[in-house]
Coordinates of C-alpha atoms and ligand atoms in Angstrom, one line a residue:
M17 CA -48.4 70.4 -57.6
N18 CA -51.9 69.0 -58.0
T19 CA -54.3 70.6 -55.5
H20 CA -57.6 69.7 -57.2
N21 CA -59.1 67.8 -54.3
S22 CA -58.1 70.3 -51.7
I23 CA -59.5 73.1 -53.8
S24 CA -62.9 71.4 -54.2
L25 CA -63.0 70.3 -50.6
F26 CA -62.2 73.9 -49.5
E27 CA -65.1 75.2 -51.7
K28 CA -67.5 72.7 -50.0
A29 CA -66.1 73.5 -46.5
C30 CA -66.6 77.3 -47.1
E31 CA -70.4 76.7 -47.6
L32 CA -70.7 75.0 -44.2
I33 CA -67.9 76.2 -42.0
P34 CA -67.0 79.9 -41.6
G35 CA -63.9 80.4 -43.8
G36 CA -63.9 76.7 -44.4
V37 CA -61.9 76.0 -41.2
N38 CA -62.4 75.4 -37.6
S39 CA -59.6 77.7 -36.6
P40 CA -58.8 80.9 -38.6
V41 CA -55.0 80.5 -39.1
R42 CA -55.6 77.2 -41.0
A43 CA -57.3 79.1 -43.8
F44 CA -53.9 80.3 -45.2
K45 CA -55.3 83.8 -45.5
S46 CA -52.1 85.3 -44.1
V47 CA -50.0 83.8 -46.9
G48 CA -52.7 84.5 -49.6
L49 CA -53.1 80.8 -50.6
K50 CA -55.8 78.2 -50.3
P51 CA -55.3 75.5 -47.6
H52 CA -54.3 71.9 -48.3
F53 CA -56.7 69.3 -46.8
I54 CA -54.5 66.9 -44.9
K55 CA -55.4 63.2 -45.1
S56 CA -52.7 61.5 -42.9
G57 CA -49.5 62.0 -41.0
K58 CA -46.6 59.7 -40.1
G59 CA -43.4 60.8 -38.2
C60 CA -42.5 64.2 -39.5
R61 CA -44.5 63.9 -42.7
I62 CA -48.1 64.7 -43.7
V63 CA -49.9 63.8 -46.9
D64 CA -52.8 65.9 -48.4
E65 CA -55.9 64.8 -50.2
D66 CA -54.1 65.0 -53.5
G67 CA -51.3 62.7 -52.4
N68 CA -48.8 65.5 -52.0
E69 CA -46.3 64.7 -49.2
F70 CA -44.7 67.4 -47.0
I71 CA -42.2 67.6 -44.2
D72 CA -44.3 69.2 -41.5
Y73 CA -43.1 72.1 -39.3
V74 CA -46.5 72.9 -38.0
C75 CA -46.9 69.7 -36.0
S76 CA -50.5 70.6 -35.2
W77 CA -49.2 74.0 -33.9
G78 CA -46.9 72.4 -31.3
P79 CA -48.5 69.3 -29.7
L80 CA -46.7 66.7 -31.9
I81 CA -43.2 67.0 -30.4
L82 CA -42.9 63.2 -31.0
G83 CA -44.2 63.5 -34.6
H84 CA -47.4 62.1 -36.1
C85 CA -48.7 58.6 -35.1
H86 CA -46.0 57.9 -32.5
P87 CA -46.4 54.2 -31.8
E88 CA -46.5 54.6 -28.0
V89 CA -49.2 57.2 -28.3
L90 CA -51.3 55.0 -30.6
D91 CA -50.8 51.9 -28.4
S92 CA -51.9 53.9 -25.4
L93 CA -55.1 55.0 -27.1
A94 CA -55.8 51.5 -28.4
R95 CA -55.5 50.1 -24.9
V96 CA -57.7 52.7 -23.3
M97 CA -60.5 53.2 -25.9
R98 CA -62.0 49.8 -25.3
D99 CA -62.6 50.6 -21.7
G100 CA -64.7 53.7 -22.6
T101 CA -64.2 57.2 -24.0
S102 CA -65.6 59.4 -21.2
F103 CA -67.3 59.0 -17.8
G104 CA -67.7 62.4 -16.4
A105 CA -66.2 60.9 -13.2
P106 CA -62.7 60.8 -11.7
T107 CA -60.3 58.2 -13.1
K108 CA -57.0 56.8 -11.9
R109 CA -55.1 58.1 -14.9
E110 CA -55.9 61.7 -14.0
I111 CA -54.0 61.2 -10.8
E112 CA -51.1 59.8 -12.8
M113 CA -51.2 62.8 -15.1
A114 CA -51.2 65.2 -12.2
E115 CA -48.2 63.3 -10.6
I116 CA -46.1 63.5 -13.8
I117 CA -46.9 67.2 -14.4
C118 CA -46.0 68.1 -10.8
S119 CA -42.8 66.0 -11.1
M120 CA -41.8 67.7 -14.4
I121 CA -42.7 71.3 -13.3
P122 CA -41.9 71.7 -9.6
S123 CA -43.6 75.1 -9.3
I124 CA -46.9 73.1 -9.7
E125 CA -48.1 71.6 -6.4
M126 CA -51.7 71.1 -7.6
V127 CA -53.1 71.1 -11.2
R128 CA -56.5 71.2 -12.9
L129 CA -56.9 69.6 -16.3
V130 CA -59.0 71.3 -19.0
S131 CA -59.5 70.8 -22.7
S132 CA -57.8 73.8 -24.4
G133 CA -55.2 76.4 -23.8
T134 CA -57.9 79.0 -23.9
E135 CA -59.7 77.3 -21.0
A136 CA -56.4 77.1 -19.1
T137 CA -55.5 80.7 -19.4
M138 CA -59.1 82.0 -18.9
S139 CA -59.3 79.9 -15.7
A140 CA -55.9 81.0 -14.4
I141 CA -56.9 84.6 -14.8
R142 CA -60.2 84.0 -12.9
L143 CA -58.3 82.1 -10.2
A144 CA -55.7 85.0 -9.8
R145 CA -58.6 87.5 -9.6
G146 CA -60.4 85.4 -7.0
F147 CA -57.2 84.8 -5.0
T148 CA -56.1 88.5 -4.9
G149 CA -59.6 90.1 -4.9
R150 CA -58.3 92.4 -7.6
D151 CA -59.7 92.8 -11.2
M152 CA -56.9 94.1 -13.4
I153 CA -54.4 92.1 -15.4
I154 CA -51.4 92.9 -17.5
K155 CA -50.6 91.2 -20.8
F156 CA -48.1 91.9 -23.5
S157 CA -48.5 93.1 -27.2
G158 CA -48.0 90.2 -29.6
C159 CA -48.7 87.5 -26.9
Y160 CA -51.7 85.3 -27.6
H161 CA -53.3 83.4 -24.7
G162 CA -56.4 82.0 -26.5
H163 CA -59.7 83.7 -27.2
S164 CA -61.3 84.5 -23.8
D165 CA -62.7 88.1 -23.7
S166 CA -60.3 89.5 -21.1
L167 CA -57.3 88.4 -23.2
L168 CA -58.5 89.7 -26.6
A169 CA -57.2 93.2 -25.9
R170 CA -54.6 95.4 -27.5
A171 CA -53.0 98.5 -26.2
G172 CA -55.0 101.7 -26.6
S173 CA -53.6 104.3 -28.9
G174 CA -51.0 106.8 -27.6
A175 CA -50.7 107.1 -23.9
A176 CA -54.1 105.6 -23.3
T177 CA -53.8 103.3 -20.3
F178 CA -56.9 101.3 -21.1
S179 CA -56.9 98.7 -23.8
I180 CA -59.3 98.3 -26.7
P181 CA -60.9 95.1 -27.8
D182 CA -58.8 93.0 -30.3
S183 CA -62.0 91.4 -31.7
L184 CA -65.6 92.4 -32.4
G185 CA -67.9 91.1 -29.8
V186 CA -65.6 91.8 -26.9
P187 CA -67.2 94.4 -24.6
S188 CA -64.9 97.4 -23.9
C189 CA -65.9 97.3 -20.3
V190 CA -64.2 93.8 -20.1
V191 CA -60.9 94.8 -21.7
E192 CA -60.7 98.0 -19.5
Q193 CA -59.5 95.6 -16.8
T194 CA -56.7 94.5 -19.1
L195 CA -53.5 96.6 -19.4
V196 CA -51.2 95.9 -22.3
A197 CA -47.4 96.6 -22.3
P198 CA -44.8 96.0 -25.0
Y199 CA -43.1 92.6 -24.6
N200 CA -39.6 92.9 -23.1
D201 CA -40.3 96.3 -21.7
L202 CA -40.0 96.3 -17.9
D203 CA -40.2 100.1 -17.6
A204 CA -43.6 100.2 -19.3
T205 CA -44.8 97.2 -17.2
R206 CA -43.7 99.0 -14.0
E207 CA -45.6 102.1 -15.1
K208 CA -48.8 100.0 -15.2
F209 CA -48.4 99.0 -11.6
E210 CA -47.6 102.6 -10.6
L211 CA -50.8 103.7 -12.4
C212 CA -53.0 101.1 -10.7
P213 CA -51.2 100.1 -7.5
D214 CA -53.0 97.3 -5.5
R215 CA -55.4 96.8 -8.4
I216 CA -53.5 94.3 -10.5
A217 CA -54.4 90.6 -9.9
A218 CA -51.8 89.1 -12.3
I219 CA -49.4 89.4 -15.1
I220 CA -49.8 86.8 -17.8
V221 CA -46.9 86.3 -20.2
E222 CA -45.6 83.8 -22.7
P223 CA -42.2 83.3 -21.2
V224 CA -41.0 82.7 -24.7
A225 CA -43.4 84.5 -27.1
G226 CA -44.5 82.2 -29.9
N227 CA -47.6 83.9 -31.3
M228 CA -45.9 86.8 -33.0
G229 CA -43.3 84.5 -34.3
V230 CA -40.7 83.4 -31.8
V231 CA -39.5 86.3 -29.6
P232 CA -37.3 85.2 -26.6
P233 CA -37.4 87.1 -23.3
S234 CA -34.6 89.7 -23.1
P235 CA -32.1 89.2 -20.3
G236 CA -33.7 90.2 -17.1
F237 CA -37.2 90.5 -18.4
L238 CA -38.7 87.5 -16.7
Q239 CA -36.8 88.1 -13.6
G240 CA -38.1 91.7 -13.6
L241 CA -41.7 90.5 -13.9
R242 CA -41.1 88.1 -11.0
K243 CA -39.8 91.1 -8.9
L244 CA -42.7 93.3 -9.8
C245 CA -45.3 90.6 -8.9
D246 CA -43.5 90.1 -5.6
E247 CA -43.4 93.9 -4.9
Y248 CA -47.1 94.4 -5.7
A249 CA -48.4 91.0 -4.4
S250 CA -49.7 90.1 -7.9
V251 CA -49.8 86.6 -9.4
L252 CA -47.2 85.8 -12.1
I253 CA -48.8 83.5 -14.7
F254 CA -46.6 81.8 -17.2
D255 CA -48.6 80.8 -20.3
E256 CA -46.5 77.7 -21.2
V257 CA -49.1 76.3 -23.5
M258 CA -46.5 76.4 -26.3
T259 CA -43.2 76.3 -24.3
G260 CA -44.3 73.6 -21.8
F261 CA -42.4 70.4 -22.3
R262 CA -41.2 72.0 -25.6
V263 CA -38.2 74.2 -24.8
S264 CA -37.1 71.9 -22.0
K265 CA -38.5 69.1 -19.9
G266 CA -39.6 71.6 -17.3
G267 CA -40.6 74.3 -19.8
A268 CA -39.4 77.9 -20.0
Q269 CA -39.5 78.3 -16.2
E270 CA -36.8 75.6 -16.0
L271 CA -34.8 77.0 -18.9
Y272 CA -34.7 80.5 -17.4
G273 CA -34.8 79.6 -13.7
I274 CA -37.9 81.6 -12.9
T275 CA -40.7 80.3 -10.6
P276 CA -44.2 81.6 -11.6
D277 CA -47.2 81.4 -9.3
L278 CA -49.4 79.8 -11.9
T279 CA -48.5 77.9 -15.1
C280 CA -50.8 77.2 -18.1
L281 CA -50.1 74.1 -20.2
G282 CA -51.4 72.7 -23.4
K283 CA -50.4 71.3 -26.8
V284 CA -47.6 68.8 -25.9
I285 CA -49.4 67.8 -22.7
G286 CA -52.1 66.2 -24.9
G287 CA -49.9 64.6 -27.5
G288 CA -52.3 65.7 -30.2
L289 CA -55.5 65.2 -28.2
P290 CA -57.4 67.9 -26.3
V291 CA -55.7 68.2 -23.0
A292 CA -54.6 71.5 -21.3
A293 CA -54.0 72.4 -17.7
F294 CA -53.3 75.1 -15.2
G295 CA -51.5 74.6 -11.9
G296 CA -49.5 76.2 -9.2
S297 CA -49.1 76.5 -5.4
R298 CA -51.6 74.7 -3.2
K299 CA -52.5 78.0 -1.5
I300 CA -53.8 79.5 -4.8
M301 CA -55.2 76.3 -6.4
E302 CA -57.3 75.5 -3.4
C303 CA -59.3 78.6 -4.1
L304 CA -60.9 76.6 -7.0
A305 CA -64.3 75.0 -6.7
P306 CA -65.3 72.6 -5.2
V307 CA -62.8 73.6 -2.4
G308 CA -62.9 77.3 -2.8
G309 CA -65.1 79.9 -4.3
V310 CA -63.6 80.3 -7.8
Y311 CA -65.8 78.4 -10.2
Q312 CA -64.3 76.4 -13.1
A313 CA -65.6 73.2 -14.8
G314 CA -65.5 71.1 -18.0
T315 CA -67.5 68.2 -19.3
L316 CA -64.5 66.5 -20.9
S317 CA -61.8 67.8 -18.6
G318 CA -59.4 64.9 -17.9
N319 CA -60.9 62.8 -20.7
P320 CA -59.6 59.3 -20.5
L321 CA -58.6 59.1 -24.2
A322 CA -56.9 62.5 -24.2
V323 CA -55.1 61.8 -20.9
A324 CA -53.9 58.5 -22.3
A325 CA -52.3 60.2 -25.3
G326 CA -50.8 62.9 -23.1
L327 CA -49.4 60.5 -20.6
A328 CA -47.8 58.4 -23.3
T329 CA -46.2 61.6 -24.7
L330 CA -44.9 62.9 -21.3
K331 CA -43.6 59.5 -20.2
T332 CA -41.8 59.2 -23.6
L333 CA -40.2 62.6 -23.1
M334 CA -39.3 61.8 -19.5
R335 CA -37.7 58.4 -20.5
D336 CA -35.9 59.5 -23.7
D337 CA -35.0 63.1 -22.7
P338 CA -34.8 64.1 -26.4
Y339 CA -34.0 67.8 -25.7
H340 CA -30.3 67.7 -26.6
D341 CA -31.1 66.0 -29.9
L342 CA -33.9 68.5 -30.6
E343 CA -31.5 71.3 -29.8
Q344 CA -28.9 69.9 -32.3
K345 CA -31.4 69.4 -35.1
S346 CA -33.1 72.8 -34.5
A347 CA -29.7 74.6 -34.5
R348 CA -28.8 72.9 -37.7
L349 CA -32.0 74.1 -39.4
E350 CA -31.5 77.6 -38.0
N351 CA -27.9 77.9 -39.1
G352 CA -28.5 76.3 -42.5
I353 CA -31.2 78.8 -43.4
R354 CA -29.4 81.7 -41.9
N355 CA -26.3 80.9 -43.9
I356 CA -28.3 80.7 -47.1
L357 CA -30.0 84.1 -46.4
D358 CA -26.8 85.8 -45.5
K359 CA -25.0 84.4 -48.6
N360 CA -27.8 85.8 -50.7
K361 CA -27.6 89.1 -48.8
I362 CA -31.2 88.8 -47.7
K363 CA -31.8 90.7 -44.4
N364 CA -33.0 88.2 -41.9
K365 CA -33.4 87.5 -38.2
I366 CA -34.0 84.0 -37.0
N367 CA -35.3 83.7 -33.4
R368 CA -35.1 80.3 -31.9
V369 CA -35.5 78.7 -28.5
G370 CA -35.1 75.0 -28.5
S371 CA -37.3 73.3 -31.1
M372 CA -39.4 76.4 -31.8
M373 CA -38.2 79.0 -34.2
S374 CA -39.2 81.8 -36.7
V375 CA -37.6 83.3 -39.7
F376 CA -38.1 87.1 -40.0
F377 CA -37.2 89.0 -43.2
H378 CA -35.8 91.9 -41.1
P379 CA -32.3 93.0 -40.2
G380 CA -33.1 92.5 -36.5
P381 CA -33.2 92.8 -33.6
I382 CA -36.7 91.3 -33.2
E383 CA -37.6 91.8 -29.5
N384 CA -41.1 93.1 -29.5
Y385 CA -44.3 93.2 -31.6
D386 CA -43.6 96.5 -33.3
Q387 CA -40.4 95.1 -34.7
V388 CA -42.2 91.9 -35.8
L389 CA -44.7 94.0 -37.7
S390 CA -42.0 95.9 -39.5
S391 CA -40.6 92.6 -41.0
D392 CA -41.1 91.9 -44.7
K393 CA -44.4 89.9 -44.7
Q394 CA -44.6 89.7 -48.5
K395 CA -41.1 88.2 -48.7
F396 CA -42.0 85.7 -46.1
N397 CA -45.2 84.8 -48.1
R398 CA -43.1 84.2 -51.3
F399 CA -40.7 82.1 -49.3
F400 CA -43.6 80.1 -47.8
A401 CA -45.2 79.5 -51.2
S402 CA -42.0 78.3 -52.7
M403 CA -41.2 76.0 -49.8
L404 CA -44.7 74.5 -49.9
E405 CA -44.3 73.9 -53.6
Q406 CA -41.2 72.0 -52.8
G407 CA -42.9 69.9 -50.1
I408 CA -42.0 71.8 -47.0
Y409 CA -45.0 72.7 -44.9
L410 CA -44.2 75.7 -42.8
A411 CA -46.5 77.6 -40.4
P412 CA -48.8 79.6 -42.9
S413 CA -48.0 83.0 -41.3
A414 CA -45.0 85.2 -40.8
F415 CA -46.1 85.6 -37.2
E416 CA -46.2 82.0 -36.1
A417 CA -43.6 79.5 -34.9
W418 CA -42.1 76.5 -36.7
F419 CA -41.8 73.3 -34.7
I420 CA -39.2 70.6 -34.9
S421 CA -40.1 67.1 -33.6
T422 CA -38.1 64.1 -32.6
A423 CA -39.3 62.5 -35.9
H424 CA -37.4 65.1 -38.0
S425 CA -34.2 63.4 -39.1
I426 CA -30.9 65.1 -40.1
D427 CA -31.7 64.3 -43.7
D428 CA -35.1 66.0 -43.3
I429 CA -33.4 69.1 -41.9
D430 CA -30.8 69.1 -44.7
L431 CA -33.5 68.6 -47.4
T432 CA -35.4 71.6 -45.9
I433 CA -32.3 73.7 -46.1
K434 CA -31.7 72.7 -49.7
C435 CA -35.3 73.7 -50.5
A436 CA -34.7 77.0 -48.8
Q437 CA -31.7 77.6 -51.2
D438 CA -33.8 76.7 -54.2
S439 CA -36.7 78.9 -53.1
L440 CA -34.4 81.9 -52.7
D441 CA -33.0 81.4 -56.2
E442 CA -36.5 81.7 -57.6
Y443 CA -38.8 83.6 -55.4
V444 CA -37.4 85.7 -52.7
Ligands
LIG504 P1 -56.0 76.7 -27.6 O1 -57.2 77.3 -27.0 O2 -55.9 77.0 -29.1 O3 -55.8 75.2 -27.3 O4 -54.7 77.4 -26.9 C1 -54.6 78.8 -27.0 C2 -53.2 79.3 -26.7 C3 -52.8 79.7 -25.5 N1 -51.6 80.1 -25.2 C4 -50.6 80.0 -26.2 C5 -49.2 80.4 -25.8 C6 -50.9 79.5 -27.5 O5 -50.0 79.4 -28.4 C7 -52.2 79.2 -27.8 C8 -52.7 78.7 -29.1 N2 -51.7 78.8 -30.2 C9 -52.2 78.9 -31.5 C10 -51.0 79.0 -32.4 N3 -50.5 80.3 -32.6 C11 -53.0 77.7 -31.9 C12 -53.4 77.6 -33.3 C13 -54.8 78.0 -33.7 O6 -55.2 79.1 -33.1 O7 -55.4 77.3 -34.5

């Protein structure tokens, strides 16, 4: 595969942009390769600057559930852009967006639009703290909620109750308010409440974890979190930035039948443009400025172009209800790859919820971050490299999710499975 242009572009980028990328995972460091510079996308395919074509399972890390350049998204942008790109003033479409979000996710009575998932979760945490008058939060190992300081925390060593920063530059005094429990571990979560009764403002959780690879909630886990928050009068925040409108029309909360107090949304909601949101009960949301005393703001929040792309995406999902079709295609991919790995006696655990999945080179089960970390990363990297060479663009990390879109055909899925067979013959 010719990668001449991507290599020279990467060299130039590295002189001007830290790591040559505007978001670390794009640098391909986790898989030990150099990134391909992408020139265009159409449907489920992308083409790089050397003309190499790939079937894309990154889909912009989740937003493109309808694939690249969906006609209705492009048409909507073309219609709106001639009226202006941004006003810094309320627009009619923001009401329409709020209406469709509230209709698709009934637990949301009011919603505030922002421009990134990080903003959505950071704001939801501040809102929960303002609403409860408490400072501490609980998150889970392996869950990622964007890069705000409070959420860049990992469990302290041993029995230490306080967390330690998960990044340089994050003051330890900030993450001391963040408690970290193992995902799917209700007993450990209850212990945090018993250690700090009446001090915990919120639990924030990915209802289906997607940032350590896909790790579904164990039976009863989400119900247990709901019960703990009710018992201790804490706010339950579902970070559905990845799962919202992805794993079902109403997200993970609809799939598992759990009602959170606040929901964070992103990715799909913008259809590839920067839209995110957080919402919940009127009682909590009206604590936000300018009504209440919890401050939150954003120059481009509710941006007309971004909202137009998001509206076109959500309306298409509402009209076409593609979730059964996505389930069929995603299950075909999962079973096809599992059969190949099993036949080749390669230990594997594939976790999938709807159209997000991950392949772990590990006998399983994979129910928490420690188990994820014990999977064979080198084997994944060899698999990744071989698939890329054959024109299959997977998420460049063993600890990320693959995404299937409505634009992936059965033939694309079957070609992917064939490439997986060929890669195992050679590389894994
Ligand atoms: P953004 O700030 O990147 O828009 O959203 C942060 C975020 C919040 N919550 C969840 C559940 C998320 O998955 C994310 C972002 N996900 C990563 C993918 N693992 C985005 C890719 C990247 O960081 O470049």
